Coordinates of C-alpha atoms in Angstrom, one line a residue:
Chain A
M1 CA 6.3 -33.8 11.6
V2 CA 4.0 -34.0 8.6
D3 CA 3.5 -30.2 8.3
I4 CA 7.3 -29.6 8.7
A5 CA 7.8 -31.7 5.6
V6 CA 5.2 -29.7 3.8
V7 CA 6.7 -26.4 4.8
S8 CA 10.4 -27.1 4.3
G9 CA 10.1 -29.7 1.6
A10 CA 8.3 -27.4 -0.8
P11 CA 10.0 -24.1 -1.0
A12 CA 9.6 -24.1 -4.8
G13 CA 5.8 -24.2 -4.4
I14 CA 5.9 -21.4 -1.9
L15 CA 8.0 -19.3 -4.1
R16 CA 5.6 -20.0 -7.0
R17 CA 2.6 -19.0 -5.0
L18 CA 4.5 -15.9 -3.8
F19 CA 5.5 -14.8 -7.3
R20 CA 1.9 -15.1 -8.4
R21 CA 1.1 -12.1 -6.3
K22 CA 1.6 -8.9 -8.1
L23 CA 2.1 -6.8 -4.9
A24 CA 4.7 -9.2 -3.6
L25 CA 6.5 -9.1 -7.0
F26 CA 6.5 -5.3 -6.8
G27 CA 8.0 -5.5 -3.3
F28 CA 10.7 -7.9 -4.4
A29 CA 11.5 -5.6 -7.4
I30 CA 12.0 -2.7 -5.1
I31 CA 14.2 -4.7 -2.6
F32 CA 16.2 -6.0 -5.6
I33 CA 16.8 -2.4 -6.9
V34 CA 17.7 -1.0 -3.5
V35 CA 20.1 -3.9 -2.7
G36 CA 21.6 -3.6 -6.2
S37 CA 22.1 0.2 -5.8
A38 CA 23.6 -0.3 -2.3
I39 CA 26.1 -2.9 -3.6
F40 CA 27.0 -1.2 -6.9
A41 CA 26.8 2.4 -5.6
P42 CA 30.5 3.2 -6.4
W43 CA 30.1 2.2 -10.0
L44 CA 26.7 3.9 -10.5
V45 CA 27.5 7.4 -9.3
R46 CA 29.6 10.1 -10.9
Y47 CA 30.5 11.9 -7.6
G48 CA 31.4 10.7 -4.2
P49 CA 28.7 11.0 -1.5
N50 CA 30.7 13.4 0.6
E51 CA 32.3 15.4 -2.3
Q52 CA 31.4 19.1 -2.0
L53 CA 31.3 19.9 -5.7
F54 CA 32.6 23.2 -7.1
D55 CA 29.6 23.5 -9.4
G56 CA 27.2 21.9 -6.9
L57 CA 25.7 25.2 -5.8
T58 CA 24.2 28.0 -7.8
L59 CA 26.0 31.3 -7.8
Q60 CA 23.8 32.5 -5.0
G61 CA 24.8 29.4 -3.0
A62 CA 21.5 27.5 -3.3
P63 CA 21.4 23.8 -4.0
M64 CA 20.9 22.7 -7.7
P65 CA 17.5 21.3 -8.6
P66 CA 17.2 17.8 -10.2
G67 CA 18.2 17.4 -13.8
G68 CA 21.3 18.3 -15.8
D69 CA 24.5 17.1 -14.3
F70 CA 22.8 16.1 -11.1
L71 CA 20.1 13.5 -11.5
M72 CA 18.5 14.3 -8.2
G73 CA 20.0 17.7 -7.7
T74 CA 22.4 18.7 -4.9
D75 CA 22.1 19.3 -1.2
L76 CA 22.8 22.4 0.9
L77 CA 26.5 21.7 0.9
G78 CA 26.7 21.1 -2.9
R79 CA 26.9 17.3 -2.7
D80 CA 25.3 15.1 -5.3
L81 CA 22.0 13.9 -3.9
F82 CA 21.8 10.8 -6.2
S83 CA 25.2 9.6 -4.8
R84 CA 24.0 10.2 -1.2
I85 CA 20.8 8.4 -1.8
L86 CA 22.6 5.3 -3.2
Y87 CA 25.1 5.3 -0.4
G88 CA 22.3 5.9 2.1
A89 CA 20.7 2.7 0.9
R90 CA 23.7 0.9 2.4
T91 CA 23.0 2.5 5.8
S92 CA 19.3 1.6 5.7
L93 CA 19.9 -2.0 4.6
I94 CA 22.8 -2.6 7.1
I95 CA 20.7 -1.3 10.0
G96 CA 17.6 -3.0 8.7
V97 CA 19.3 -6.4 8.6
I98 CA 21.5 -6.2 11.7
A99 CA 19.1 -4.5 14.0
N100 CA 16.2 -6.6 12.9
G101 CA 18.2 -9.8 13.0
A102 CA 19.3 -9.0 16.5
A103 CA 15.8 -8.1 17.6
L104 CA 14.5 -11.4 16.1
I105 CA 17.1 -13.4 17.9
I106 CA 16.5 -11.8 21.3
G107 CA 12.7 -12.0 20.8
T108 CA 12.9 -15.7 19.8
L109 CA 15.2 -16.7 22.7
I110 CA 13.0 -14.9 25.2
G111 CA 9.7 -16.1 23.8
L112 CA 10.9 -19.6 23.3
T113 CA 12.4 -19.9 26.8
A114 CA 9.3 -18.3 28.4
G115 CA 6.9 -20.5 26.5
F116 CA 8.8 -23.7 27.0
M117 CA 10.0 -23.4 30.5
R118 CA 6.8 -21.9 32.0
G119 CA 7.2 -21.9 35.8
W120 CA 8.8 -18.9 37.4
I121 CA 11.4 -18.3 34.6
G122 CA 8.6 -18.1 32.1
S123 CA 6.6 -15.7 34.3
V124 CA 9.6 -13.4 35.0
L125 CA 10.5 -13.3 31.3
M126 CA 6.9 -12.5 30.2
R127 CA 6.4 -9.9 32.9
F128 CA 9.6 -8.3 31.7
T129 CA 8.2 -8.4 28.1
D130 CA 4.9 -6.7 29.4
L131 CA 7.1 -4.1 31.1
M132 CA 8.9 -3.4 27.8
M133 CA 5.5 -3.1 26.0
A134 CA 4.6 -0.3 28.4
F135 CA 7.8 1.7 27.5
P136 CA 7.1 4.5 25.0
A137 CA 9.3 2.8 22.3
L138 CA 10.4 5.8 20.3
L139 CA 11.0 7.9 23.4
L140 CA 13.2 5.1 24.8
A141 CA 15.1 4.8 21.5
I142 CA 15.6 8.6 21.2
C143 CA 16.8 8.7 24.8
L144 CA 19.3 5.8 24.4
A145 CA 20.5 7.1 21.1
A146 CA 21.0 10.6 22.5
I147 CA 22.7 9.3 25.6
F148 CA 25.3 7.2 23.8
Q149 CA 27.1 9.1 21.1
P150 CA 25.2 7.7 18.1
S151 CA 27.0 5.6 15.5
L152 CA 25.8 3.0 13.0
W153 CA 26.2 0.2 15.5
I154 CA 24.7 2.1 18.5
V155 CA 21.7 2.9 16.4
A156 CA 21.3 -0.7 15.3
M157 CA 21.6 -1.8 18.9
V158 CA 19.1 0.7 20.2
I159 CA 16.6 -0.4 17.6
A160 CA 17.1 -4.0 18.4
L161 CA 16.6 -3.3 22.2
V162 CA 13.3 -1.6 21.4
N163 CA 12.0 -4.0 18.7
W164 CA 12.4 -7.5 20.1
V165 CA 9.2 -7.3 22.2
Q166 CA 6.6 -8.1 19.5
T167 CA 8.6 -11.1 18.3
A168 CA 8.9 -12.4 21.9
R169 CA 5.1 -12.2 22.4
V170 CA 4.3 -14.0 19.1
V171 CA 7.0 -16.7 19.7
Y172 CA 5.7 -17.2 23.3
T173 CA 2.1 -17.7 22.2
E174 CA 3.1 -20.1 19.5
T175 CA 5.5 -22.1 21.7
T176 CA 3.0 -22.5 24.5
S177 CA 0.4 -23.8 22.1
L178 CA 2.9 -26.1 20.4
S179 CA 4.1 -27.5 23.8
E180 CA 0.6 -28.8 24.5
R181 CA 0.3 -30.6 21.2
E182 CA 0.3 -34.4 21.2
F183 CA 3.5 -35.0 19.2
I184 CA 5.5 -33.0 21.8
A185 CA 3.9 -35.1 24.6
A186 CA 4.8 -38.2 22.6
E187 CA 8.4 -37.0 22.3
R188 CA 8.5 -36.5 26.1
T189 CA 7.2 -40.0 26.8
L190 CA 9.8 -41.4 24.5
G191 CA 12.4 -39.7 26.7
A192 CA 13.6 -37.0 24.4
S193 CA 15.7 -34.3 26.2
Q194 CA 14.4 -30.8 26.6
S195 CA 16.9 -29.3 24.2
R196 CA 16.0 -32.0 21.6
I197 CA 12.3 -31.1 21.8
L198 CA 13.1 -27.4 21.7
F199 CA 15.4 -27.4 18.8
K200 CA 14.3 -30.4 16.8
H201 CA 10.5 -30.1 17.2
I202 CA 9.4 -26.7 18.3
L203 CA 11.9 -24.4 16.6
P204 CA 11.2 -25.8 13.1
H205 CA 7.5 -25.1 13.6
L206 CA 8.3 -21.5 14.3
V207 CA 10.2 -20.9 11.1
P208 CA 7.3 -19.7 9.0
T209 CA 6.3 -17.2 11.8
L210 CA 9.9 -16.0 12.1
I211 CA 10.2 -15.5 8.4
V212 CA 7.1 -13.4 8.3
W213 CA 8.0 -11.4 11.4
G214 CA 11.6 -11.0 10.2
T215 CA 10.4 -9.5 6.9
L216 CA 7.8 -7.2 8.4
G217 CA 10.3 -6.2 11.1
I218 CA 12.7 -4.8 8.5
S219 CA 10.1 -2.4 7.5
V220 CA 9.6 -1.2 11.1
T221 CA 13.4 -1.0 11.5
V222 CA 13.9 1.1 8.4
L223 CA 11.2 3.5 9.6
L224 CA 12.7 3.7 13.1
E225 CA 16.2 4.3 11.8
A226 CA 14.9 7.0 9.5
T227 CA 13.0 8.7 12.3
L228 CA 16.0 8.6 14.7
S229 CA 18.3 10.0 11.9
F230 CA 15.7 12.7 11.1
L231 CA 15.7 13.8 14.7
G232 CA 19.5 14.0 14.6
V233 CA 20.1 11.1 17.1
G234 CA 20.5 8.4 14.5
V235 CA 23.2 7.8 12.0
Q236 CA 25.5 10.9 12.1
P237 CA 26.5 13.0 9.1
P238 CA 28.6 13.0 7.0
M239 CA 27.7 9.3 6.6
P240 CA 24.6 9.5 4.5
S241 CA 21.3 7.9 5.7
W242 CA 17.9 8.7 4.1
G243 CA 16.7 10.0 7.4
N244 CA 19.7 12.3 8.1
I245 CA 19.6 13.7 4.5
I246 CA 16.2 15.1 5.5
F247 CA 17.5 16.2 8.9
E248 CA 20.3 18.2 7.3
N249 CA 18.2 19.9 4.7
Q250 CA 14.8 20.3 6.2
T251 CA 15.3 24.0 7.1
Y252 CA 15.6 24.7 3.4
F253 CA 12.8 22.4 2.3
Q254 CA 10.4 25.1 1.1
A255 CA 12.9 26.3 -1.5
A256 CA 14.4 22.9 -2.2
P257 CA 11.6 20.3 -1.6
W258 CA 13.4 17.6 -3.5
L259 CA 15.9 17.4 -0.7
V260 CA 13.2 16.1 1.6
F261 CA 10.9 14.3 -0.8
I262 CA 13.4 12.2 -2.7
P263 CA 14.9 10.6 0.4
G264 CA 11.4 10.5 1.9
T265 CA 10.1 8.5 -1.1
A266 CA 13.1 6.2 -0.8
I267 CA 12.2 5.4 2.8
L268 CA 8.6 4.9 2.0
L269 CA 9.3 2.6 -0.9
L270 CA 11.7 0.4 1.0
A271 CA 9.4 0.1 4.0
L272 CA 6.5 -0.6 1.7
A273 CA 8.4 -3.3 -0.1
F274 CA 9.2 -5.3 3.0
N275 CA 5.6 -4.8 4.2
L276 CA 4.2 -6.2 0.9
V277 CA 6.6 -9.1 0.8
G278 CA 6.0 -9.9 4.5
D279 CA 2.2 -9.8 4.1
A280 CA 2.4 -12.1 1.1
L281 CA 4.6 -14.4 3.0
R282 CA 2.1 -14.6 5.8
D283 CA -0.6 -15.5 3.4
V284 CA 1.5 -18.1 1.7
L285 CA 3.1 -19.7 4.8
D286 CA 0.2 -19.6 7.2
P287 CA -2.3 -22.4 6.3
T288 CA -5.0 -20.8 8.4
Q289 CA -4.9 -17.7 6.3
R290 CA -5.2 -19.5 3.0
G291 CA -8.3 -18.8 1.0
Q292 CA -9.1 -15.7 3.0
D293 CA -8.7 -13.3 0.1
Chain B
M1 CA -15.2 -8.9 38.1
A2 CA -14.0 -6.9 41.1
G3 CA -11.2 -9.4 41.7
Y4 CA -10.2 -9.3 38.0
L5 CA -10.1 -5.6 38.0
F6 CA -8.1 -5.5 41.2
R7 CA -5.6 -7.9 39.8
R8 CA -5.2 -6.0 36.6
I9 CA -4.7 -2.7 38.4
F10 CA -2.2 -4.3 40.7
Q11 CA -0.3 -5.6 37.7
A12 CA -0.5 -2.1 36.1
V13 CA 1.1 -0.5 39.1
L14 CA 3.9 -3.2 39.2
I15 CA 4.6 -2.5 35.5
L16 CA 4.8 1.2 36.1
L17 CA 7.1 0.6 39.0
G18 CA 9.3 -1.5 36.7
V19 CA 9.3 1.2 34.1
S20 CA 10.3 3.8 36.6
F21 CA 13.2 1.6 37.9
I22 CA 14.6 0.8 34.4
T23 CA 14.4 4.4 33.3
F24 CA 16.0 5.6 36.5
V25 CA 18.9 3.1 36.0
L26 CA 19.3 4.1 32.3
L27 CA 19.5 7.8 33.2
Y28 CA 21.7 7.1 36.2
V29 CA 24.4 5.3 34.2
L30 CA 24.3 7.6 31.3
P31 CA 27.7 9.1 30.3
A32 CA 26.5 12.7 30.0
D33 CA 26.8 14.5 33.3
P34 CA 23.8 16.7 34.0
V35 CA 25.6 18.7 36.7
R36 CA 28.2 19.8 34.1
Q37 CA 25.3 21.0 31.9
I38 CA 23.8 23.0 34.7
A39 CA 27.0 24.5 36.0
G40 CA 28.2 25.5 32.6
R41 CA 31.7 25.3 31.2
A42 CA 33.3 27.9 33.3
A43 CA 32.3 26.4 36.7
T44 CA 34.9 25.5 39.2
A45 CA 35.1 22.0 40.6
Q46 CA 33.8 23.4 43.9
T47 CA 30.6 24.8 42.2
V48 CA 30.0 21.5 40.4
E49 CA 30.3 19.7 43.7
N50 CA 27.9 22.1 45.4
I51 CA 25.3 21.7 42.7
R52 CA 25.7 17.9 42.9
Q53 CA 25.0 18.0 46.6
Q54 CA 22.1 20.4 46.2
L55 CA 20.4 18.0 43.7
G56 CA 21.2 15.0 45.9
L57 CA 23.1 13.5 43.0
D58 CA 26.0 12.5 45.3
Q59 CA 23.7 10.1 47.2
P60 CA 23.9 6.3 46.4
F61 CA 21.6 5.1 43.6
L62 CA 19.0 3.4 45.8
V63 CA 18.6 6.5 48.0
Q64 CA 18.0 8.6 44.9
Y65 CA 15.5 6.2 43.5
G66 CA 13.7 5.8 46.8
R67 CA 13.5 9.6 47.1
Y68 CA 12.1 9.9 43.6
L69 CA 9.5 7.2 44.2
G70 CA 8.5 8.8 47.5
G71 CA 7.9 12.1 45.6
L72 CA 6.1 10.4 42.7
I73 CA 3.5 8.8 45.0
Q74 CA 2.6 12.3 46.2
G75 CA 2.5 13.6 42.7
D76 CA 5.9 15.3 42.9
M77 CA 8.1 14.6 40.0
G78 CA 10.9 16.8 41.1
R79 CA 12.2 20.0 39.6
S80 CA 13.7 20.6 36.1
Y81 CA 17.4 21.0 36.3
L82 CA 17.6 23.9 33.9
Q83 CA 14.1 25.5 34.0
K84 CA 13.9 25.5 37.8
T85 CA 10.2 24.6 37.6
E86 CA 8.2 21.7 38.9
V87 CA 8.2 18.9 36.3
A88 CA 4.6 18.1 37.2
S89 CA 3.5 21.7 36.4
L90 CA 5.6 21.7 33.2
I91 CA 3.9 18.5 32.0
A92 CA 0.5 19.7 33.2
S93 CA 0.8 22.9 31.1
R94 CA 1.8 20.9 28.0
L95 CA -0.7 18.1 28.4
P96 CA -3.8 19.8 27.0
A97 CA -2.1 20.4 23.7
T98 CA -1.0 16.8 23.5
L99 CA -4.3 15.4 24.4
L100 CA -6.0 17.6 21.8
L101 CA -3.6 16.4 19.2
M102 CA -4.1 12.8 20.2
A103 CA -7.9 13.2 20.0
G104 CA -7.5 14.7 16.6
G105 CA -5.2 11.8 15.5
I106 CA -7.6 9.2 16.8
A107 CA -10.6 10.9 15.1
C108 CA -8.6 11.0 11.8
E109 CA -7.5 7.4 11.9
L110 CA -10.9 6.1 12.8
L111 CA -12.7 8.2 10.2
I112 CA -10.3 7.3 7.4
G113 CA -9.6 3.7 8.5
L114 CA -13.1 2.6 9.2
T115 CA -14.6 4.1 6.1
F116 CA -11.9 2.5 3.9
G117 CA -12.2 -0.8 5.6
V118 CA -16.0 -1.0 5.2
I119 CA -15.8 0.0 1.6
A120 CA -13.1 -2.5 0.9
A121 CA -15.1 -5.3 2.6
I122 CA -18.2 -4.5 0.6
Y123 CA -16.3 -4.5 -2.7
R124 CA -14.2 -7.4 -1.6
G125 CA -11.9 -8.8 -4.3
R126 CA -12.7 -6.0 -6.8
L127 CA -10.4 -3.3 -8.0
L128 CA -11.6 -0.8 -5.4
D129 CA -10.8 -3.2 -2.6
Q130 CA -7.3 -3.9 -4.0
G131 CA -6.7 -0.2 -4.5
L132 CA -7.7 0.6 -0.9
M133 CA -5.6 -2.2 0.5
V134 CA -2.5 -0.9 -1.4
T135 CA -3.3 2.5 0.0
S136 CA -3.4 1.1 3.5
F137 CA 0.1 -0.5 3.0
V138 CA 1.4 2.8 1.8
A139 CA -0.1 4.5 4.9
V140 CA 1.6 2.1 7.3
S141 CA 4.9 2.4 5.5
A142 CA 5.1 6.2 5.3
P143 CA 7.5 7.8 7.8
Q144 CA 5.5 10.3 9.8
F145 CA 8.0 13.1 9.4
V146 CA 7.8 12.8 5.6
V147 CA 4.0 12.8 5.7
G148 CA 4.1 15.8 7.9
L149 CA 6.5 17.7 5.7
L150 CA 4.6 16.7 2.6
L151 CA 1.3 18.0 4.0
L152 CA 3.0 21.2 5.2
Y153 CA 4.5 21.7 1.7
V154 CA 1.3 21.1 -0.2
F155 CA -1.4 22.5 2.0
A156 CA 0.4 25.2 4.0
V157 CA 3.2 26.4 1.7
Q158 CA 1.8 25.9 -1.7
L159 CA -2.0 26.2 -1.2
G160 CA -1.9 28.3 1.9
W161 CA -5.0 26.6 3.4
F162 CA -3.5 25.9 6.8
P163 CA -0.9 27.7 8.9
I164 CA 2.7 26.4 8.7
G165 CA 2.9 25.6 12.4
G166 CA 1.9 26.6 15.8
Y167 CA -1.1 26.1 18.1
G168 CA -4.4 27.7 18.9
T169 CA -7.1 27.4 16.3
F170 CA -8.8 24.5 14.6
E171 CA -6.8 25.3 11.4
H172 CA -3.6 24.6 13.4
L173 CA -4.9 21.2 14.5
V174 CA -5.8 19.7 11.1
L175 CA -2.4 18.9 9.5
P176 CA -0.8 17.5 12.7
S177 CA -3.9 15.3 13.4
V178 CA -3.9 13.9 9.9
T179 CA -0.1 13.3 10.1
L180 CA -0.5 11.4 13.4
G181 CA -3.6 9.5 12.2
I182 CA -2.4 8.3 8.8
M183 CA -0.3 5.4 10.0
G184 CA -3.1 4.1 12.2
S185 CA -5.7 4.5 9.5
G186 CA -3.8 2.0 7.5
W187 CA -4.0 -0.6 10.3
Y188 CA -7.6 0.2 11.0
S189 CA -8.7 -0.1 7.4
R190 CA -7.1 -3.6 7.3
M191 CA -8.6 -4.7 10.6
M192 CA -12.0 -3.2 9.8
R193 CA -12.0 -5.0 6.4
S194 CA -11.4 -8.4 7.9
S195 CA -13.8 -7.8 10.8
M196 CA -16.5 -6.8 8.4
I197 CA -15.9 -9.8 6.1
E198 CA -16.1 -12.1 9.1
V199 CA -19.4 -10.6 10.2
L200 CA -20.9 -10.6 6.7
R201 CA -20.2 -14.3 6.5
Q202 CA -22.4 -15.0 9.6
D203 CA -25.8 -16.7 9.4
Y204 CA -27.8 -13.9 10.9
I205 CA -26.7 -11.6 8.1
R206 CA -28.1 -14.1 5.6
T207 CA -31.3 -14.4 7.7
A208 CA -31.7 -10.6 7.7
R209 CA -31.3 -10.5 3.9
A210 CA -33.6 -13.4 3.5
K211 CA -36.4 -11.8 5.5
G212 CA -36.4 -9.0 2.9
L213 CA -34.3 -6.2 4.5
T214 CA -32.4 -4.0 2.0
R215 CA -28.7 -4.5 1.6
A216 CA -28.0 -1.0 3.0
R217 CA -30.1 -1.7 6.1
V218 CA -28.4 -5.0 6.7
L219 CA -25.0 -3.3 6.4
T220 CA -25.7 -0.4 8.6
R221 CA -27.9 -2.0 11.3
H222 CA -26.8 -5.6 11.5
A223 CA -23.2 -5.8 10.2
L224 CA -21.5 -2.5 11.0
P225 CA -22.2 -2.4 14.8
N226 CA -20.9 -6.0 15.2
A227 CA -17.9 -5.4 13.0
I228 CA -16.8 -2.3 14.9
L229 CA -16.9 -3.9 18.3
P230 CA -13.5 -5.6 18.2
I231 CA -12.0 -2.5 16.7
I232 CA -12.9 -0.2 19.5
A233 CA -10.8 -2.1 22.0
M234 CA -7.8 -1.4 19.7
I235 CA -8.0 2.4 20.4
G236 CA -6.6 1.8 23.9
I237 CA -3.6 -0.1 22.5
D238 CA -3.1 2.7 20.0
I239 CA -2.2 5.2 22.7
G240 CA 1.2 3.5 23.0
I241 CA 2.0 3.9 19.3
F242 CA 0.9 7.5 19.5
M243 CA 3.2 8.4 22.3
G244 CA 6.2 7.9 20.0
G245 CA 4.7 9.6 17.0
L246 CA 4.0 12.7 19.1
V247 CA 7.7 13.5 19.4
V248 CA 8.0 13.6 15.6
V249 CA 4.7 15.3 14.8
E250 CA 5.1 17.9 17.5
S251 CA 8.6 18.7 16.3
V252 CA 7.6 19.0 12.6
F253 CA 4.7 21.3 13.4
G254 CA 6.1 23.1 16.4
W255 CA 3.2 21.8 18.5
P256 CA 3.7 22.8 22.1
G257 CA 3.0 19.4 23.7
I258 CA 4.8 16.9 25.9
G259 CA 6.6 15.4 22.9
Q260 CA 8.5 18.7 22.3
L261 CA 9.1 19.0 26.1
A262 CA 10.7 15.5 26.1
W263 CA 12.7 16.2 23.0
Q264 CA 14.2 19.4 24.4
A265 CA 14.8 17.7 27.7
I266 CA 16.7 14.8 26.0
Q267 CA 18.9 17.3 24.1
R268 CA 19.8 19.1 27.3
V269 CA 20.0 16.0 29.6
D270 CA 17.3 17.5 31.8
I271 CA 16.7 14.2 33.6
P272 CA 13.7 15.0 35.8
I273 CA 11.7 16.0 32.7
I274 CA 12.8 12.9 30.7
M275 CA 11.8 10.8 33.7
G276 CA 8.5 12.6 34.1
V277 CA 7.5 12.3 30.5
T278 CA 8.4 8.7 30.3
M279 CA 6.3 8.0 33.4
V280 CA 3.3 9.9 32.0
S281 CA 3.6 8.1 28.7
A282 CA 4.0 4.7 30.3
T283 CA 0.9 5.4 32.5
A284 CA -1.0 6.4 29.4
I285 CA 0.0 3.1 27.6
V286 CA -0.8 0.9 30.6
L287 CA -4.1 2.7 31.2
G288 CA -4.9 2.3 27.5
N289 CA -4.2 -1.4 27.6
L290 CA -6.2 -1.8 30.8
L291 CA -9.1 0.0 29.3
A292 CA -9.0 -2.1 26.2
D293 CA -9.1 -5.3 28.3
V294 CA -11.8 -4.1 30.6
I295 CA -14.1 -2.6 28.0
T296 CA -14.0 -5.6 25.6
P297 CA -16.2 -8.0 27.6
F298 CA -18.8 -5.2 28.0
I299 CA -19.1 -4.4 24.3
D300 CA -18.8 -8.0 23.3
P301 CA -20.3 -10.5 25.8
R302 CA -18.8 -13.4 23.9
I303 CA -15.4 -12.5 25.3
K304 CA -15.1 -13.5 29.0
M305 CA -12.8 -12.0 31.5
R306 CA -10.0 -14.1 32.8

């Protein structure tokens, strides 16, 4: 109980420690910018993301390089890349949050149940998790995405189905070690119900872990979505996603490298931001890590 | 020891059985009909039905699965629907290229990762350490296809040092290996750094320094071997992460491995190939994990087998 109070009672202290880290601040800044661009995209761009502009191609029919009317140039179809990048941020964030949220919930439920129930239910669940670990994740995701006609929701679902495994393992390990602690035994002796112990005493202790894994997981999700879209089995054009912008334009990338490297940089920065923030959160939230650096 | 090994191998076989079952179910229920793909658009209903019967796809699910398993035990993965070749021989012909690429990838990630990790640990807390750790974050956040295209653009298109794609010589191997290895090098440098810091904190390191050994000798002879031990076991686990990356890297560089084979098969709904590659990948992953668990107690006697 004492350490719960420390964790949940002092978010201000945690935030202060977090903001003292330059890298975490950099990560927050990027996330802030990407979220801002995603929300305010309609007011920030001059052209719609799917508008094929009359002057969007050169006379020879090649895309326009960055600069001039088009901040980031245009793509093969003469659409404004800046506008597609901003609207693409929506796709990345929506999938990042939904797919990762779903993976986190599935992973937590399975890990928690397996760790708390033990017995045959626990074994079955953990053997199933082992089995999922043996699946070549990306291959499975590609397969699923290719089989079902991919849409935003299918892609999110596929990513969630592939990504819950790590969370389940971590939650399982933590839950088993927590269940053996004295305060849980004490609760049991006092006659607390299973669900009370689970939700009132074990789950709150998992919150720091879940925050860390939830943040790091968004980075994994963003990369996976980009990869699926790059292979053409992710979010389908014309809906812009950073991955499918590269997919659509890669044949032309020697002549128009910005069409690959601008969205590529965007993916890298967003994934990096969540990694940096997640890592800083781990240092700040996990007392055993404190003083390691 | 023998009992432990036996139990682990038994578990591995069970896991593979599970993987085969789940993949089979997924491919069985999929909405795309492979028979339509084979028969083509112009085929009559009669032709479609004939092909279905020939392939045994009209049988109940469990019969199909049982037949597949029976073949699998004898090393028979069935025939490709479209290429009319044995899946096993298709995979066997592609496997050397993939293994070569994986070896290259592992070499790159270890070389870059371990070097960076050791340097960061030695200069712990200083600017160089911070710079290397930021680099490692960038490495793990970089999408492989972007890294691949960037390397292609700079070193193949602009500088002309390496070929743009293909397979055959050492020059062909460099860029794909680096692309595959970069993400792992980020993880390794972070692990190596903390492992090295942990070792440098030990008493015997202080003793070694105190008895007058040079700093360099203590680092290379006393610290490094012990710091590397826990890292080696990770290579086995890496194989799983590589299996996914292969599809991307092979498609960017036109590398003729099983990643490409799988990717083409998925696009054409060539189920026996998808099934075969999934099984081969899963076997590699399970073997990698098994190897990691079995090797660890040998290289580090402090860890006991359970």
